[in-house]
Short mmCIF file of N, CA and C in Angstrom, two decimals:
data_model
loop_
_atom_site.label_atom_id
_atom_site.label_comp_id
_atom_site.label_asym_id
_atom_site.label_seq_id
_atom_site.Cartn_x
_atom_site.Cartn_y
_atom_site.Cartn_z
N MET A 827 139.28 146.63 148.59
CA MET A 827 139.95 144.91 147.85
C MET A 827 140.19 143.96 148.05
N LEU A 828 139.29 142.87 146.83
CA LEU A 828 138.89 141.57 146.94
C LEU A 828 140.53 140.52 146.44
N HIS A 829 140.41 139.88 148.22
CA HIS A 829 141.58 138.80 147.29
C HIS A 829 141.59 137.79 146.83
N TYR A 830 142.26 137.92 145.47
CA TYR A 830 141.40 137.49 144.74
C TYR A 830 142.28 137.08 143.87
N LEU A 831 142.57 135.80 143.31
CA LEU A 831 143.98 135.82 141.95
C LEU A 831 145.05 136.13 142.88
N GLU A 832 146.27 137.16 141.92
CA GLU A 832 146.68 137.21 142.19
C GLU A 832 147.29 138.24 143.98
N ASN A 833 146.00 138.08 144.21
CA ASN A 833 146.10 139.14 145.06
C ASN A 833 145.16 138.24 146.26
N VAL A 834 145.59 136.65 146.42
CA VAL A 834 145.05 135.75 147.06
C VAL A 834 146.07 135.62 148.72
N GLU A 835 147.70 135.72 148.11
CA GLU A 835 148.64 136.35 149.65
C GLU A 835 148.86 137.50 150.18
N LEU A 836 147.87 138.36 149.51
CA LEU A 836 148.43 139.83 150.53
C LEU A 836 147.33 139.48 151.69
N THR A 837 147.74 140.22 153.03
CA THR A 837 146.98 140.51 154.14
C THR A 837 147.07 142.19 154.51
N GLU A 838 146.75 142.66 153.63
CA GLU A 838 146.35 144.26 154.04
C GLU A 838 145.95 144.84 152.70
N CYS A 839 144.93 145.55 152.61
CA CYS A 839 144.02 146.32 151.55
C CYS A 839 145.42 147.14 150.27
N MET A 840 145.54 147.11 149.63
CA MET A 840 146.66 148.05 148.78
C MET A 840 146.01 149.57 149.08
N THR A 841 144.69 149.64 148.71
CA THR A 841 144.58 151.10 148.91
C THR A 841 144.77 151.93 150.21
N CYS A 842 144.02 151.31 151.35
CA CYS A 842 144.21 152.20 152.65
C CYS A 842 144.73 151.39 153.17
N GLY A 843 145.54 150.02 153.44
CA GLY A 843 146.14 149.23 154.11
C GLY A 843 145.49 148.84 155.25
N HIS A 844 144.37 148.70 155.55
CA HIS A 844 143.15 148.08 156.17
C HIS A 844 144.00 146.51 156.16
N SER A 845 144.29 145.85 157.34
CA SER A 845 144.08 144.52 157.68
C SER A 845 143.20 143.47 157.37
N ARG A 846 143.48 142.34 156.24
CA ARG A 846 142.37 141.46 155.82
C ARG A 846 141.93 140.91 157.33
N TYR A 847 142.68 140.06 157.81
CA TYR A 847 142.38 139.22 159.11
C TYR A 847 141.92 139.99 160.82
N LYS A 848 141.25 139.78 161.37
CA LYS A 848 140.57 140.38 162.73
C LYS A 848 142.19 139.80 163.40
N PRO A 849 142.14 140.97 164.55
CA PRO A 849 143.65 140.61 165.30
C PRO A 849 142.86 139.45 165.94
N THR A 850 144.16 138.34 166.83
CA THR A 850 143.66 137.24 167.88
C THR A 850 144.72 137.17 168.32
N ILE A 851 143.71 136.65 169.64
CA ILE A 851 145.08 136.99 170.96
C ILE A 851 144.97 135.54 171.27
N GLY A 852 146.60 135.39 171.52
CA GLY A 852 147.36 134.06 171.45
C GLY A 852 147.57 133.30 169.98
N ARG A 853 148.49 132.39 170.32
CA ARG A 853 149.28 131.78 169.67
C ARG A 853 147.97 130.46 168.91
N GLY A 854 148.53 129.92 167.59
CA GLY A 854 147.72 128.91 167.74
C GLY A 854 146.37 129.47 166.89
N LYS A 855 145.52 130.57 167.36
CA LYS A 855 144.50 130.77 166.50
C LYS A 855 143.85 131.13 164.99
N PRO A 856 143.13 130.57 164.40
CA PRO A 856 143.16 130.53 163.45
C PRO A 856 142.72 131.71 162.77
N LEU A 857 143.27 132.56 161.80
CA LEU A 857 142.99 134.01 160.83
C LEU A 857 140.84 133.90 160.41
N VAL A 858 140.87 134.62 161.31
CA VAL A 858 139.87 135.13 160.56
C VAL A 858 139.52 136.61 160.07
N ALA A 859 139.09 136.31 158.50
CA ALA A 859 138.99 137.23 157.77
C ALA A 859 137.56 138.36 158.36
N TYR A 860 137.51 139.97 158.24
CA TYR A 860 136.55 140.90 158.29
C TYR A 860 135.77 140.40 157.49
N LYS A 861 135.76 140.43 156.34
CA LYS A 861 134.57 139.67 155.45
C LYS A 861 134.94 138.61 154.59
N LYS A 862 134.21 137.96 154.48
CA LYS A 862 134.15 136.74 153.09
C LYS A 862 133.06 136.95 151.61
N LEU A 863 133.38 136.99 150.57
CA LEU A 863 132.95 137.02 149.92
C LEU A 863 132.10 135.39 149.43
N ARG A 864 131.83 134.70 149.33
CA ARG A 864 130.57 134.00 148.72
C ARG A 864 130.70 133.73 147.21
N TYR A 865 131.15 133.03 146.46
CA TYR A 865 131.18 133.10 145.15
C TYR A 865 130.96 131.60 144.82
N PHE A 866 129.80 131.07 144.43
CA PHE A 866 129.77 130.16 143.59
C PHE A 866 129.40 129.65 142.67
N PRO A 867 130.44 129.02 141.15
CA PRO A 867 130.92 128.98 140.01
C PRO A 867 129.43 128.59 139.23
N ILE A 868 128.74 129.22 138.46
CA ILE A 868 127.17 128.78 137.87
C ILE A 868 127.64 127.85 136.27
N THR A 869 129.52 127.52 135.73
CA THR A 869 129.43 127.00 134.70
C THR A 869 129.00 125.40 134.90
N PRO A 870 129.24 124.89 136.33
CA PRO A 870 129.04 123.48 136.17
C PRO A 870 127.53 123.68 136.29
N ARG A 871 126.30 124.56 136.92
CA ARG A 871 124.88 124.40 137.34
C ARG A 871 124.35 124.14 135.46
N LEU A 872 124.94 125.35 134.92
CA LEU A 872 124.50 125.22 133.36
C LEU A 872 124.79 123.97 132.52
N GLN A 873 125.71 123.58 133.05
CA GLN A 873 126.20 121.96 132.07
C GLN A 873 125.47 121.14 132.79
N ARG A 874 124.93 120.89 134.01
CA ARG A 874 123.93 120.16 134.45
C ARG A 874 122.71 120.08 133.68
N LEU A 875 122.37 121.52 133.60
CA LEU A 875 121.07 121.79 132.81
C LEU A 875 121.15 121.48 131.10
N PHE A 876 121.87 120.98 130.96
CA PHE A 876 121.85 120.55 129.67
C PHE A 876 122.55 118.61 129.58
N MET A 877 122.95 118.28 130.84
CA MET A 877 122.79 117.42 131.19
C MET A 877 121.69 116.07 131.77
N SER A 878 120.91 117.13 131.68
CA SER A 878 119.40 116.54 132.76
C SER A 878 118.11 116.23 131.29
N PRO A 879 117.76 114.90 131.72
CA PRO A 879 116.70 114.62 130.79
C PRO A 879 115.50 115.20 130.57
N ARG A 880 115.23 115.74 132.06
CA ARG A 880 114.05 116.70 132.62
C ARG A 880 114.46 118.38 131.89
N THR A 881 115.07 118.55 132.02
CA THR A 881 115.69 120.31 131.33
C THR A 881 116.11 120.65 130.03
N VAL A 882 117.04 119.50 129.18
CA VAL A 882 117.53 119.45 128.35
C VAL A 882 116.50 120.12 127.14
N GLU A 883 115.64 118.93 127.35
CA GLU A 883 114.06 120.02 126.06
C GLU A 883 114.19 121.33 126.17
N HIS A 884 114.02 121.86 127.34
CA HIS A 884 113.33 122.96 127.54
C HIS A 884 114.55 124.54 126.99
N MET A 885 115.69 124.28 127.22
CA MET A 885 116.66 124.81 127.06
C MET A 885 117.12 125.48 125.74
N THR A 886 115.38 125.49 124.54
CA THR A 886 115.75 125.50 123.44
C THR A 886 114.05 126.32 123.00
N TRP A 887 113.96 126.54 124.38
CA TRP A 887 112.39 127.01 124.01
C TRP A 887 112.01 128.15 123.47
N HIS A 888 113.02 129.74 123.98
CA HIS A 888 112.88 130.52 122.92
C HIS A 888 112.85 130.51 121.67
N GLN A 889 113.75 129.43 121.26
CA GLN A 889 113.93 129.17 119.63
C GLN A 889 112.87 129.33 119.09
N SER A 890 112.23 128.20 120.01
CA SER A 890 110.96 128.17 119.10
C SER A 890 109.66 128.29 119.81
N HIS A 891 109.95 129.22 120.59
CA HIS A 891 108.73 130.50 121.33
C HIS A 891 108.55 131.11 119.88
N HIS A 892 107.05 131.44 119.34
CA HIS A 892 106.54 132.37 118.49
C HIS A 892 105.71 133.50 119.22
N ALA A 893 106.21 134.73 118.77
CA ALA A 893 106.03 136.11 119.79
C ALA A 893 104.36 135.93 119.25
N VAL A 894 103.68 136.87 119.51
CA VAL A 894 102.39 137.74 119.22
C VAL A 894 102.85 139.03 119.40
N ASP A 895 102.46 139.72 118.50
CA ASP A 895 102.66 140.96 117.64
C ASP A 895 102.35 141.53 118.92
N GLU A 896 102.80 142.66 119.80
CA GLU A 896 102.61 143.45 120.54
C GLU A 896 102.10 142.83 122.16
N VAL A 897 102.63 141.56 122.35
CA VAL A 897 102.38 141.39 123.15
C VAL A 897 103.96 140.95 123.79
N MET A 898 104.29 140.85 125.38
CA MET A 898 105.61 140.20 125.74
C MET A 898 105.04 139.56 126.56
N VAL A 899 105.72 138.35 125.98
CA VAL A 899 105.36 136.80 126.91
C VAL A 899 107.26 136.58 128.03
N HIS A 900 108.14 136.74 126.81
CA HIS A 900 109.17 136.17 127.45
C HIS A 900 109.85 138.16 126.80
N PRO A 901 111.16 137.54 127.86
CA PRO A 901 112.41 138.47 126.93
C PRO A 901 112.76 138.12 125.89
N SER A 902 112.55 136.92 124.77
CA SER A 902 112.54 137.28 123.67
C SER A 902 111.82 137.29 122.85
N ASP A 903 110.75 137.92 123.40
CA ASP A 903 109.68 138.70 122.69
C ASP A 903 110.26 140.37 122.71
N GLY A 904 111.07 140.96 123.29
CA GLY A 904 111.63 142.11 123.58
C GLY A 904 112.46 142.81 122.38
N GLU A 905 113.08 143.78 122.42
CA GLU A 905 113.74 144.49 120.68
C GLU A 905 115.14 144.20 121.75
N ALA A 906 115.51 144.47 122.82
CA ALA A 906 116.23 144.30 122.92
C ALA A 906 117.28 143.15 122.85
N TRP A 907 116.54 142.13 122.77
CA TRP A 907 116.92 140.38 122.27
C TRP A 907 117.13 140.77 121.00
N LYS A 908 116.26 141.06 120.57
CA LYS A 908 116.30 141.40 118.74
C LYS A 908 117.83 142.15 118.80
N HIS A 909 117.75 143.05 118.57
CA HIS A 909 118.78 143.96 118.99
C HIS A 909 120.36 143.06 119.42
N PHE A 910 120.04 142.02 120.45
CA PHE A 910 121.47 141.77 120.61
C PHE A 910 121.89 140.22 119.20
N ASN A 911 120.91 139.67 119.00
CA ASN A 911 120.40 138.38 117.83
C ASN A 911 121.46 139.48 116.58
N SER A 912 120.89 140.92 116.18
CA SER A 912 121.51 141.49 115.18
C SER A 912 122.64 141.76 114.91
N VAL A 913 123.21 141.89 116.25
CA VAL A 913 124.45 142.35 116.81
C VAL A 913 125.23 141.23 117.04
N HIS A 914 124.89 140.30 117.29
CA HIS A 914 125.76 139.00 117.49
C HIS A 914 125.02 137.98 116.63
N PRO A 915 124.99 137.33 115.50
CA PRO A 915 124.55 136.62 115.15
C PRO A 915 125.48 135.32 115.23
N HIS A 916 126.79 134.93 115.50
CA HIS A 916 127.22 134.10 115.82
C HIS A 916 126.65 133.18 116.92
N PHE A 917 126.47 134.17 117.86
CA PHE A 917 125.79 133.31 118.84
C PHE A 917 124.38 133.03 118.97
N SER A 918 124.36 134.25 118.43
CA SER A 918 122.12 133.65 118.34
C SER A 918 121.95 132.55 117.64
N ALA A 919 122.71 132.36 116.30
CA ALA A 919 122.81 131.11 115.57
C ALA A 919 122.78 129.59 116.42
N GLU A 920 123.25 129.63 117.43
CA GLU A 920 123.10 128.12 118.14
C GLU A 920 122.24 128.28 119.33
N SER A 921 121.07 128.30 119.15
CA SER A 921 120.05 128.51 120.10
C SER A 921 120.58 127.24 121.83
N ARG A 922 121.76 126.22 121.66
CA ARG A 922 121.91 126.08 123.15
C ARG A 922 122.22 126.89 123.90
N ASN A 923 122.85 127.76 123.19
CA ASN A 923 124.40 128.45 123.95
C ASN A 923 123.45 129.84 124.89
N VAL A 924 123.12 129.69 126.00
CA VAL A 924 122.86 130.01 127.62
C VAL A 924 122.80 131.23 126.97
N ARG A 925 121.61 132.60 127.83
CA ARG A 925 121.21 133.57 128.03
C ARG A 925 120.99 133.84 129.27
N LEU A 926 121.51 134.46 130.12
CA LEU A 926 121.41 135.03 131.74
C LEU A 926 121.05 136.53 131.61
N GLY A 927 120.37 136.24 132.94
CA GLY A 927 119.60 138.08 133.15
C GLY A 927 120.47 137.85 134.76
N LEU A 928 120.63 138.68 134.95
CA LEU A 928 121.10 139.73 136.80
C LEU A 928 120.66 140.15 137.50
N CYS A 929 120.42 139.56 138.92
CA CYS A 929 119.48 140.95 139.32
C CYS A 929 120.11 140.70 140.84
N THR A 930 120.39 141.51 141.84
CA THR A 930 120.81 141.53 143.13
C THR A 930 119.87 142.51 143.88
N ASP A 931 118.98 142.36 145.48
CA ASP A 931 118.83 143.19 146.18
C ASP A 931 119.01 142.66 147.72
N ARG A 932 119.13 144.13 148.26
CA ARG A 932 119.49 143.90 149.93
C ARG A 932 118.48 142.88 150.52
N PHE A 933 119.16 142.22 151.89
CA PHE A 933 118.79 141.01 152.33
C PHE A 933 119.57 140.95 153.86
N ASN A 934 118.72 141.71 155.03
CA ASN A 934 118.84 142.04 156.38
C ASN A 934 118.79 140.81 157.55
N PRO A 935 119.79 139.88 157.28
CA PRO A 935 119.24 138.57 158.12
C PRO A 935 118.43 138.50 159.23
N PHE A 936 118.15 139.55 160.05
CA PHE A 936 118.10 140.05 161.30
C PHE A 936 117.21 140.49 161.41
N GLY A 937 116.38 141.09 160.58
CA GLY A 937 115.30 142.30 159.80
C GLY A 937 115.74 143.40 160.06
N SER A 938 114.59 144.71 159.81
CA SER A 938 115.07 145.92 159.34
C SER A 938 115.60 146.39 160.03
N PHE A 939 115.39 146.65 161.29
CA PHE A 939 115.18 147.39 162.71
C PHE A 939 116.98 146.73 163.33
N ALA A 940 116.96 145.39 163.55
CA ALA A 940 117.90 144.65 164.72
C ALA A 940 119.32 144.81 164.75
N ALA A 941 120.12 145.05 163.29
CA ALA A 941 121.19 145.18 162.77
C ALA A 941 121.38 146.08 161.57
N PRO A 942 122.44 146.98 161.46
CA PRO A 942 122.97 147.35 160.33
C PRO A 942 123.70 146.73 159.44
N TYR A 943 123.20 145.63 159.00
CA TYR A 943 125.03 144.42 158.65
C TYR A 943 123.24 143.93 157.49
N SER A 944 123.77 144.12 156.49
CA SER A 944 123.04 143.08 155.29
C SER A 944 123.68 142.35 154.06
N TYR A 945 123.00 141.03 153.51
CA TYR A 945 123.75 140.96 152.75
C TYR A 945 123.15 140.94 151.18
N TRP A 946 123.62 140.96 150.26
CA TRP A 946 123.24 141.07 148.88
C TRP A 946 123.91 140.05 147.46
N PRO A 947 122.47 139.06 148.01
CA PRO A 947 122.38 137.81 146.50
C PRO A 947 122.82 138.12 145.42
N VAL A 948 123.14 138.27 144.79
CA VAL A 948 123.76 137.92 143.29
C VAL A 948 122.94 136.90 142.71
N ILE A 949 121.90 137.17 142.03
CA ILE A 949 121.62 135.70 141.32
C ILE A 949 121.16 135.75 139.87
N LEU A 950 121.62 134.90 139.45
CA LEU A 950 121.35 135.12 137.65
C LEU A 950 120.06 133.97 137.58
N THR A 951 119.42 134.47 136.30
CA THR A 951 118.15 133.44 136.15
C THR A 951 118.36 132.97 133.97
N VAL A 952 118.01 132.20 134.03
CA VAL A 952 118.72 131.43 132.84
C VAL A 952 116.73 131.83 131.63
N TYR A 953 117.33 132.87 130.78
CA TYR A 953 116.45 133.18 130.04
C TYR A 953 116.01 131.94 128.34
N ASN A 954 116.75 131.05 128.55
CA ASN A 954 116.84 129.91 127.50
C ASN A 954 114.99 129.58 127.35
N LEU A 955 114.52 129.31 129.11
CA LEU A 955 113.36 128.70 129.63
C LEU A 955 112.70 129.37 129.48
N SER A 956 110.89 128.38 129.29
CA SER A 956 109.85 129.15 129.03
C SER A 956 109.56 130.37 130.31
N PRO A 957 108.90 130.98 130.50
CA PRO A 957 108.58 132.27 131.58
C PRO A 957 108.00 131.50 132.64
N GLY A 958 107.13 130.67 132.86
CA GLY A 958 107.40 129.41 134.10
C GLY A 958 107.97 128.81 134.16
N MET A 959 109.55 128.26 133.80
CA MET A 959 110.77 127.78 134.43
C MET A 959 111.58 128.95 134.96
N CYS A 960 111.35 129.84 134.30
CA CYS A 960 112.66 130.61 134.37
C CYS A 960 112.77 131.34 135.53
N MET A 961 111.17 131.31 135.62
CA MET A 961 111.14 132.51 136.94
C MET A 961 110.77 131.53 138.32
N SER A 962 111.65 130.01 138.36
CA SER A 962 110.63 129.44 138.89
C SER A 962 112.32 128.98 140.25
N PRO A 963 111.98 129.15 141.60
CA PRO A 963 113.40 129.42 142.23
C PRO A 963 114.28 127.92 141.26
N LYS A 964 114.41 127.03 140.85
CA LYS A 964 115.18 126.12 141.21
C LYS A 964 116.11 126.46 139.51
N PHE A 965 115.66 127.30 138.96
CA PHE A 965 116.05 128.31 138.22
C PHE A 965 117.17 128.96 137.96
N MET A 966 116.84 129.78 139.17
CA MET A 966 117.43 131.37 139.52
C MET A 966 118.98 130.80 139.93
N PHE A 967 120.23 131.03 140.11
CA PHE A 967 121.00 130.33 140.36
C PHE A 967 121.69 131.54 141.29
N LEU A 968 121.86 131.26 142.59
CA LEU A 968 122.86 132.28 143.81
C LEU A 968 123.77 132.19 143.40
N SER A 969 124.94 132.90 142.95
CA SER A 969 125.82 132.73 142.59
C SER A 969 127.21 133.88 143.36
N ILE A 970 126.93 135.08 143.84
CA ILE A 970 127.85 135.99 145.03
C ILE A 970 126.38 136.23 146.09
N VAL A 971 126.82 135.97 147.50
CA VAL A 971 126.72 136.91 148.30
C VAL A 971 127.83 137.58 148.75
N ILE A 972 127.22 139.02 148.88
CA ILE A 972 128.18 140.11 149.11
C ILE A 972 127.94 140.17 150.33
N PRO A 973 129.00 140.67 151.75
CA PRO A 973 128.19 140.89 152.92
C PRO A 973 128.38 142.63 152.68
N CYS A 974 128.03 143.20 153.37
CA CYS A 974 128.37 144.85 154.09
C CYS A 974 127.18 145.28 154.71
N LEU A 975 127.65 146.35 155.36
CA LEU A 975 127.21 147.47 155.88
C LEU A 975 126.33 148.08 155.44
N SER A 976 126.09 148.80 154.45
CA SER A 976 125.31 149.55 153.23
C SER A 976 125.25 148.51 152.53
N SER A 977 124.96 149.88 151.12
CA SER A 977 124.97 148.84 149.75
C SER A 977 126.48 148.97 149.13
N PRO A 978 126.10 148.27 148.16
CA PRO A 978 127.77 148.01 147.37
C PRO A 978 128.25 148.28 146.02
N SER A 979 127.33 149.20 146.27
CA SER A 979 127.28 150.37 144.86
C SER A 979 128.22 151.19 144.50
N ARG A 980 129.21 151.54 145.13
CA ARG A 980 130.43 152.41 144.48
C ARG A 980 131.74 151.14 144.45
N ASN A 981 131.16 150.23 145.12
CA ASN A 981 132.61 148.77 145.26
C ASN A 981 132.05 147.06 144.19
N ILE A 982 130.64 147.48 143.96
CA ILE A 982 130.22 145.85 143.07
C ILE A 982 130.80 145.94 142.15
N ASP A 983 131.37 146.60 141.65
CA ASP A 983 132.56 146.36 140.22
C ASP A 983 133.56 145.01 141.04
N VAL A 984 134.25 145.33 142.05
CA VAL A 984 135.13 144.59 143.08
C VAL A 984 134.17 143.20 143.52
N CYS A 985 133.19 143.34 143.80
CA CYS A 985 132.73 142.28 144.31
C CYS A 985 132.23 141.14 142.93
N LEU A 986 131.67 141.63 142.37
CA LEU A 986 131.35 140.45 140.98
C LEU A 986 132.52 140.24 139.74
N CYS A 987 133.98 140.68 140.35
CA CYS A 987 134.94 140.10 139.80
C CYS A 987 135.16 138.82 139.06
N PRO A 988 135.20 137.55 140.23
CA PRO A 988 134.79 136.35 139.98
C PRO A 988 133.79 135.74 139.00
N LEU A 989 132.51 136.30 139.19
CA LEU A 989 131.78 136.07 138.21
C LEU A 989 131.48 136.70 136.63
N ILE A 990 132.52 138.09 136.94
CA ILE A 990 132.75 138.70 135.44
C ILE A 990 133.88 137.59 134.89
N ASN A 991 134.70 137.42 135.65
CA ASN A 991 135.52 136.92 135.07
C ASN A 991 135.36 135.40 134.35
N GLU A 992 134.53 134.57 134.94
CA GLU A 992 133.51 133.31 134.92
C GLU A 992 133.02 133.54 133.53
N LEU A 993 132.03 134.81 133.35
CA LEU A 993 131.20 135.38 131.94
C LEU A 993 132.04 135.50 130.75
N THR A 994 133.19 136.06 131.10
CA THR A 994 134.06 136.68 129.86
C THR A 994 134.56 135.28 129.58
N GLN A 995 135.07 133.93 130.37
CA GLN A 995 135.39 132.84 129.67
C GLN A 995 134.61 132.20 129.42
N LEU A 996 133.28 132.52 129.52
CA LEU A 996 132.81 131.47 128.69
C LEU A 996 131.81 132.24 127.46
N TRP A 997 131.66 133.73 127.66
CA TRP A 997 131.57 133.95 126.60
C TRP A 997 132.91 133.85 125.47
N SER A 998 133.81 134.42 125.52
CA SER A 998 135.04 134.47 124.79
C SER A 998 135.56 132.77 124.21
N SER A 999 135.66 131.90 125.47
CA SER A 999 135.80 130.18 124.33
C SER A 999 134.84 128.86 124.88
N GLY A 1000 133.41 129.68 125.89
CA GLY A 1000 132.92 128.65 125.73
C GLY A 1000 132.88 127.98 126.43
N VAL A 1001 132.48 126.61 127.02
CA VAL A 1001 132.65 125.58 127.45
C VAL A 1001 131.66 123.91 127.21
N LEU A 1002 132.90 123.45 126.57
CA LEU A 1002 131.67 122.42 125.68
C LEU A 1002 130.97 121.44 127.07
N THR A 1003 129.25 121.08 126.60
CA THR A 1003 128.90 120.41 127.44
C THR A 1003 128.47 118.92 126.56
N TYR A 1004 128.19 118.00 127.34
CA TYR A 1004 127.31 117.38 126.83
C TYR A 1004 126.13 117.15 126.78
N ASP A 1005 124.82 117.32 125.38
CA ASP A 1005 124.07 117.66 125.12
C ASP A 1005 123.38 116.06 124.82
N ILE A 1006 122.78 116.00 126.54
CA ILE A 1006 122.07 114.42 126.49
C ILE A 1006 120.69 114.13 124.99
N LEU A 1007 120.12 115.55 125.07
CA LEU A 1007 119.41 115.22 124.23
C LEU A 1007 119.63 114.81 122.51
N ARG A 1008 120.66 115.63 122.24
CA ARG A 1008 120.98 115.48 120.77
C ARG A 1008 122.26 114.57 120.69
N LYS A 1009 123.04 113.95 121.53
CA LYS A 1009 123.79 113.19 122.29
C LYS A 1009 125.59 114.50 121.68
#
């Protein structure tokens, strides 16, 4: 269970009744949670891409890129991108609308044999940029760090809830951003 939004004040899991906090000995000790999900909002970082003179001109690269037949250089050359454009013409009409890719993988901070504990970073990639830029580390945004003993596969939807809520808000109503290139 994620203690988020309306459940932020709960001290036990609604499903299994497990305590949210580790037991403390003595008074005045701060409450320590068993696990903490780290979430870093992406909206301010996406807005900064349009506010920076260095990156704003590259945010529409996918629109001006001309694909070579039978050669996929960028996700915009793929069939999925073209299908998305045909299904959502209102979104594809504005070249500044941001397209994102999501990936995650296991990371053990103590080495593969040291401890049975791992982190699952969730990274978003901005596909508006050219291939060299969108695959560079400074344009890959760490959005969530999921701590767990094993794979979060069954419960990954619970862990992704803050990101899904933010992406839903961005999709449904959008966020106004200042474009320094077009003023």
